[in-house]
JSON list of C-alpha atoms in Angstrom, two decimals:
[
{"chain": "A", "resi": 991, "resn": "GLU", "atom": "CA", "xyz": [-159.19, 30.91, 76.49]},
{"chain": "A", "resi": 992, "resn": "GLY", "atom": "CA", "xyz": [-158.03, 27.52, 76.77]},
{"chain": "A", "resi": 993, "resn": "LEU", "atom": "CA", "xyz": [-156.19, 27.54, 73.49]},
{"chain": "A", "resi": 994, "resn": "VAL", "atom": "CA", "xyz": [-152.80, 27.04, 74.84]},
{"chain": "A", "resi": 995, "resn": "THR", "atom": "CA", "xyz": [-151.14, 25.44, 78.02]},
{"chain": "A", "resi": 996, "resn": "PHE", "atom": "CA", "xyz": [-147.71, 26.06, 79.39]},
{"chain": "A", "resi": 997, "resn": "GLN", "atom": "CA", "xyz": [-145.51, 24.35, 81.32]},
{"chain": "A", "resi": 998, "resn": "LYS", "atom": "CA", "xyz": [-142.30, 25.96, 83.25]},
{"chain": "A", "resi": 999, "resn": "VAL", "atom": "CA", "xyz": [-138.99, 23.77, 82.87]},
{"chain": "A", "resi": 1000, "resn": "GLU", "atom": "CA", "xyz": [-136.23, 24.34, 84.98]},
{"chain": "A", "resi": 1001, "resn": "GLN", "atom": "CA", "xyz": [-132.91, 23.83, 83.51]},
{"chain": "A", "resi": 1002, "resn": "ASP", "atom": "CA", "xyz": [-129.06, 23.27, 84.77]},
{"chain": "A", "resi": 1003, "resn": "ASN", "atom": "CA", "xyz": [-127.03, 26.09, 84.06]},
{"chain": "A", "resi": 1004, "resn": "ARG", "atom": "CA", "xyz": [-129.28, 27.91, 81.83]},
{"chain": "A", "resi": 1005, "resn": "PRO", "atom": "CA", "xyz": [-132.30, 29.89, 82.66]},
{"chain": "A", "resi": 1006, "resn": "ASN", "atom": "CA", "xyz": [-135.84, 28.54, 83.09]},
{"chain": "A", "resi": 1007, "resn": "LYS", "atom": "CA", "xyz": [-137.80, 28.28, 79.91]},
{"chain": "A", "resi": 1008, "resn": "LYS", "atom": "CA", "xyz": [-141.85, 27.94, 79.53]},
{"chain": "A", "resi": 1009, "resn": "VAL", "atom": "CA", "xyz": [-142.91, 25.67, 76.77]},
{"chain": "A", "resi": 1010, "resn": "TYR", "atom": "CA", "xyz": [-146.07, 26.23, 75.32]},
{"chain": "A", "resi": 1011, "resn": "GLU", "atom": "CA", "xyz": [-148.36, 23.67, 73.81]},
{"chain": "A", "resi": 1012, "resn": "LEU", "atom": "CA", "xyz": [-151.78, 24.18, 71.83]},
{"chain": "A", "resi": 1013, "resn": "THR", "atom": "CA", "xyz": [-154.82, 22.21, 73.44]},
{"chain": "A", "resi": 1014, "resn": "GLU", "atom": "CA", "xyz": [-157.38, 20.60, 70.99]},
{"chain": "A", "resi": 1015, "resn": "ALA", "atom": "CA", "xyz": [-159.19, 23.55, 70.82]},
{"chain": "A", "resi": 1016, "resn": "GLY", "atom": "CA", "xyz": [-156.14, 25.87, 69.90]},
{"chain": "A", "resi": 1017, "resn": "ARG", "atom": "CA", "xyz": [-155.44, 23.51, 67.14]},
{"chain": "A", "resi": 1018, "resn": "GLY", "atom": "CA", "xyz": [-159.05, 23.76, 65.89]},
{"chain": "A", "resi": 1019, "resn": "ALA", "atom": "CA", "xyz": [-158.50, 27.86, 66.28]},
{"chain": "A", "resi": 1020, "resn": "CYS", "atom": "CA", "xyz": [-154.99, 27.69, 64.82]},
{"chain": "A", "resi": 1021, "resn": "LEU", "atom": "CA", "xyz": [-156.44, 25.42, 61.63]},
{"chain": "A", "resi": 1022, "resn": "ASN", "atom": "CA", "xyz": [-159.11, 28.24, 61.35]},
{"chain": "A", "resi": 1023, "resn": "ALA", "atom": "CA", "xyz": [-156.97, 30.73, 60.99]},
{"chain": "A", "resi": 1024, "resn": "LEU", "atom": "CA", "xyz": [-154.75, 29.32, 58.34]},
{"chain": "A", "resi": 1025, "resn": "MET", "atom": "CA", "xyz": [-157.84, 28.22, 56.31]},
{"chain": "A", "resi": 1026, "resn": "SER", "atom": "CA", "xyz": [-159.00, 31.85, 56.35]},
{"chain": "A", "resi": 1027, "resn": "GLY", "atom": "CA", "xyz": [-156.07, 33.91, 56.93]},
{"chain": "A", "resi": 1028, "resn": "GLU", "atom": "CA", "xyz": [-154.58, 35.85, 53.64]},
{"chain": "A", "resi": 1029, "resn": "ALA", "atom": "CA", "xyz": [-151.45, 34.62, 52.64]},
{"chain": "A", "resi": 1030, "resn": "ARG", "atom": "CA", "xyz": [-149.87, 37.67, 51.40]},
{"chain": "A", "resi": 1031, "resn": "HIS", "atom": "CA", "xyz": [-145.73, 38.20, 51.20]},
{"chain": "A", "resi": 1032, "resn": "ARG", "atom": "CA", "xyz": [-144.90, 41.34, 51.75]},
{"chain": "A", "resi": 1033, "resn": "LEU", "atom": "CA", "xyz": [-141.08, 43.15, 51.69]},
{"chain": "A", "resi": 1034, "resn": "ARG", "atom": "CA", "xyz": [-140.15, 45.91, 53.96]},
{"chain": "A", "resi": 1035, "resn": "SER", "atom": "CA", "xyz": [-136.72, 46.82, 54.34]},
{"chain": "A", "resi": 1036, "resn": "GLU", "atom": "CA", "xyz": [-134.64, 49.13, 55.59]},
{"chain": "A", "resi": 1037, "resn": "PHE", "atom": "CA", "xyz": [-131.94, 47.92, 53.49]},
{"chain": "A", "resi": 1038, "resn": "ILE", "atom": "CA", "xyz": [-133.58, 48.33, 50.16]},
{"chain": "A", "resi": 1039, "resn": "PHE", "atom": "CA", "xyz": [-135.20, 51.78, 51.16]},
{"chain": "A", "resi": 1040, "resn": "ILE", "atom": "CA", "xyz": [-131.80, 53.22, 52.18]},
{"chain": "A", "resi": 1041, "resn": "LEU", "atom": "CA", "xyz": [-130.07, 51.79, 48.69]},
{"chain": "A", "resi": 1042, "resn": "ALA", "atom": "CA", "xyz": [-132.67, 53.34, 46.46]},
{"chain": "A", "resi": 1043, "resn": "TYR", "atom": "CA", "xyz": [-130.83, 56.50, 47.50]},
{"chain": "A", "resi": 1044, "resn": "ALA", "atom": "CA", "xyz": [-127.44, 54.91, 47.42]},
{"chain": "A", "resi": 1045, "resn": "PRO", "atom": "CA", "xyz": [-126.67, 57.65, 44.58]},
{"chain": "A", "resi": 1046, "resn": "PHE", "atom": "CA", "xyz": [-126.80, 59.93, 47.62]},
{"chain": "A", "resi": 1047, "resn": "LEU", "atom": "CA", "xyz": [-124.39, 58.11, 49.78]},
{"chain": "A", "resi": 1048, "resn": "PRO", "atom": "CA", "xyz": [-120.75, 57.59, 50.35]},
{"chain": "A", "resi": 1049, "resn": "ARG", "atom": "CA", "xyz": [-119.41, 54.74, 48.37]},
{"chain": "A", "resi": 1050, "resn": "TRP", "atom": "CA", "xyz": [-117.83, 53.39, 51.45]},
{"chain": "A", "resi": 1051, "resn": "ARG", "atom": "CA", "xyz": [-121.50, 53.78, 53.33]},
{"chain": "A", "resi": 1052, "resn": "VAL", "atom": "CA", "xyz": [-123.15, 51.54, 50.44]},
{"chain": "A", "resi": 1053, "resn": "LYS", "atom": "CA", "xyz": [-120.24, 48.74, 50.69]},
{"chain": "A", "resi": 1054, "resn": "GLU", "atom": "CA", "xyz": [-120.63, 48.73, 54.23]},
{"chain": "A", "resi": 1055, "resn": "LEU", "atom": "CA", "xyz": [-124.35, 48.06, 53.90]},
{"chain": "A", "resi": 1056, "resn": "LEU", "atom": "CA", "xyz": [-123.82, 45.55, 51.01]},
{"chain": "A", "resi": 1057, "resn": "ASP", "atom": "CA", "xyz": [-121.00, 43.44, 52.85]},
{"chain": "A", "resi": 1058, "resn": "GLN", "atom": "CA", "xyz": [-123.32, 43.60, 55.98]},
{"chain": "A", "resi": 1059, "resn": "ARG", "atom": "CA", "xyz": [-126.29, 42.39, 54.15]},
{"chain": "A", "resi": 1060, "resn": "LEU", "atom": "CA", "xyz": [-124.15, 39.44, 52.22]},
{"chain": "A", "resi": 1061, "resn": "ALA", "atom": "CA", "xyz": [-122.33, 38.47, 55.79]},
{"chain": "A", "resi": 1062, "resn": "ASP", "atom": "CA", "xyz": [-126.00, 38.14, 57.26]},
{"chain": "A", "resi": 1063, "resn": "THR", "atom": "CA", "xyz": [-127.07, 36.50, 54.34]},
{"chain": "A", "resi": 1064, "resn": "ASN", "atom": "CA", "xyz": [-124.48, 33.93, 54.43]},
{"chain": "A", "resi": 1065, "resn": "GLU", "atom": "CA", "xyz": [-125.30, 33.48, 58.46]},
{"chain": "A", "resi": 1066, "resn": "THR", "atom": "CA", "xyz": [-128.85, 32.92, 57.48]},
{"chain": "A", "resi": 1067, "resn": "LEU", "atom": "CA", "xyz": [-127.86, 30.09, 55.01]},
{"chain": "A", "resi": 1068, "resn": "LYS", "atom": "CA", "xyz": [-125.67, 28.39, 57.65]},
{"chain": "A", "resi": 1069, "resn": "ASP", "atom": "CA", "xyz": [-128.49, 28.23, 60.03]},
{"chain": "A", "resi": 1070, "resn": "LEU", "atom": "CA", "xyz": [-130.82, 26.81, 57.26]},
{"chain": "A", "resi": 1071, "resn": "ASP", "atom": "CA", "xyz": [-128.29, 24.14, 56.61]},
{"chain": "A", "resi": 1072, "resn": "ARG", "atom": "CA", "xyz": [-128.22, 23.52, 60.64]},
{"chain": "A", "resi": 1073, "resn": "ARG", "atom": "CA", "xyz": [-132.35, 23.10, 60.04]},
{"chain": "A", "resi": 1074, "resn": "GLU", "atom": "CA", "xyz": [-132.42, 21.18, 57.32]},
{"chain": "A", "resi": 1075, "resn": "THR", "atom": "CA", "xyz": [-130.25, 18.05, 59.28]},
{"chain": "A", "resi": 1076, "resn": "GLU", "atom": "CA", "xyz": [-133.21, 18.48, 62.04]},
{"chain": "A", "resi": 1077, "resn": "GLU", "atom": "CA", "xyz": [-134.72, 14.93, 62.16]},
{"chain": "A", "resi": 1078, "resn": "ALA", "atom": "CA", "xyz": [-138.74, 14.12, 61.62]},
{"chain": "A", "resi": 1079, "resn": "LEU", "atom": "CA", "xyz": [-138.88, 17.64, 59.60]},
{"chain": "A", "resi": 1080, "resn": "GLN", "atom": "CA", "xyz": [-142.72, 17.90, 57.86]},
{"chain": "A", "resi": 1081, "resn": "GLU", "atom": "CA", "xyz": [-142.96, 18.60, 54.39]},
{"chain": "A", "resi": 1082, "resn": "GLY", "atom": "CA", "xyz": [-144.48, 22.07, 55.01]},
{"chain": "A", "resi": 1083, "resn": "GLN", "atom": "CA", "xyz": [-141.33, 22.57, 56.97]},
{"chain": "A", "resi": 1084, "resn": "LYS", "atom": "CA", "xyz": [-138.65, 21.07, 54.39]},
{"chain": "A", "resi": 1085, "resn": "PHE", "atom": "CA", "xyz": [-140.69, 23.43, 51.74]},
{"chain": "A", "resi": 1086, "resn": "CYS", "atom": "CA", "xyz": [-140.12, 26.56, 54.00]},
{"chain": "A", "resi": 1087, "resn": "ILE", "atom": "CA", "xyz": [-136.72, 26.03, 54.78]},
{"chain": "A", "resi": 1088, "resn": "GLY", "atom": "CA", "xyz": [-136.07, 25.28, 50.84]},
{"chain": "A", "resi": 1089, "resn": "PHE", "atom": "CA", "xyz": [-138.23, 28.62, 49.93]},
{"chain": "A", "resi": 1090, "resn": "GLY", "atom": "CA", "xyz": [-136.42, 30.46, 52.24]},
{"chain": "A", "resi": 1091, "resn": "ARG", "atom": "CA", "xyz": [-133.01, 29.12, 50.89]},
{"chain": "A", "resi": 1092, "resn": "ALA", "atom": "CA", "xyz": [-133.95, 30.24, 47.32]},
{"chain": "A", "resi": 1093, "resn": "MET", "atom": "CA", "xyz": [-134.89, 33.83, 48.49]},
{"chain": "A", "resi": 1094, "resn": "MET", "atom": "CA", "xyz": [-131.47, 34.06, 50.30]},
{"chain": "A", "resi": 1095, "resn": "GLU", "atom": "CA", "xyz": [-129.60, 32.46, 47.56]},
{"chain": "A", "resi": 1096, "resn": "ALA", "atom": "CA", "xyz": [-131.12, 34.95, 45.07]},
{"chain": "A", "resi": 1097, "resn": "GLN", "atom": "CA", "xyz": [-130.51, 37.91, 47.14]},
{"chain": "A", "resi": 1098, "resn": "ARG", "atom": "CA", "xyz": [-126.72, 36.74, 47.74]},
{"chain": "A", "resi": 1099, "resn": "ASP", "atom": "CA", "xyz": [-126.34, 36.19, 43.94]},
{"chain": "A", "resi": 1100, "resn": "TYR", "atom": "CA", "xyz": [-127.77, 39.59, 43.05]},
{"chain": "A", "resi": 1101, "resn": "ILE", "atom": "CA", "xyz": [-125.75, 41.42, 45.55]},
{"chain": "A", "resi": 1102, "resn": "LEU", "atom": "CA", "xyz": [-122.71, 39.79, 43.96]},
{"chain": "A", "resi": 1103, "resn": "ASN", "atom": "CA", "xyz": [-123.62, 40.52, 40.82]},
{"chain": "A", "resi": 1104, "resn": "HIS", "atom": "CA", "xyz": [-124.95, 43.80, 40.56]},
{"chain": "A", "resi": 1105, "resn": "GLY", "atom": "CA", "xyz": [-123.27, 45.61, 43.77]},
{"chain": "A", "resi": 1106, "resn": "ALA", "atom": "CA", "xyz": [-120.01, 47.20, 41.83]},
{"chain": "A", "resi": 1107, "resn": "THR", "atom": "CA", "xyz": [-122.36, 48.74, 39.49]},
{"chain": "A", "resi": 1108, "resn": "LEU", "atom": "CA", "xyz": [-124.33, 49.97, 42.17]},
{"chain": "A", "resi": 1109, "resn": "LEU", "atom": "CA", "xyz": [-121.01, 51.31, 44.15]},
{"chain": "A", "resi": 1110, "resn": "LYS", "atom": "CA", "xyz": [-119.77, 53.07, 40.73]},
{"chain": "A", "resi": 1111, "resn": "SER", "atom": "CA", "xyz": [-122.95, 55.03, 40.78]},
{"chain": "A", "resi": 1112, "resn": "CYS", "atom": "CA", "xyz": [-122.14, 56.36, 44.45]},
{"chain": "A", "resi": 1113, "resn": "PRO", "atom": "CA", "xyz": [-119.73, 59.62, 45.27]},
{"chain": "A", "resi": 1114, "resn": "GLU", "atom": "CA", "xyz": [-116.35, 59.09, 46.83]},
{"chain": "A", "resi": 1115, "resn": "ASP", "atom": "CA", "xyz": [-117.60, 61.17, 49.44]},
{"chain": "A", "resi": 1116, "resn": "VAL", "atom": "CA", "xyz": [-120.09, 63.12, 50.56]},
{"chain": "A", "resi": 1117, "resn": "GLU", "atom": "CA", "xyz": [-118.27, 66.38, 50.44]},
{"chain": "A", "resi": 1118, "resn": "MET", "atom": "CA", "xyz": [-119.22, 65.94, 46.39]},
{"chain": "A", "resi": 1119, "resn": "LEU", "atom": "CA", "xyz": [-122.84, 65.79, 47.56]},
{"chain": "A", "resi": 1120, "resn": "VAL", "atom": "CA", "xyz": [-122.80, 68.86, 49.85]},
{"chain": "A", "resi": 1121, "resn": "GLN", "atom": "CA", "xyz": [-120.96, 71.00, 47.28]},
{"chain": "A", "resi": 1122, "resn": "ALA", "atom": "CA", "xyz": [-123.37, 69.73, 44.20]}
]
């Protein structure tokens, strides 16, 4: 539709890549979509869904899930640190990085402050559940 162009770029010691760029018409279409699109924020998380059933899971499994989420969150925070050091960030990009950081820090802090209480609600093993 003439909204995007791309160029194949050959690289040494790396796979070739395609670089996409919006055309003038593409920038206009993108701006129109940004002006008319809804800005809802949705949270759909398998992590949260599974933890809703934590009292039915063995404690080791819930701890495993919490530990993995903390590790993932810390990796995301490191990535945000890296992105913040990039030059020529626009104010919108800086805002989004800061917003993401606030969400990740809140997630990390919540798990650290409330994870032990959740773990206490979990049985030691599944056998207890099967017998109940």
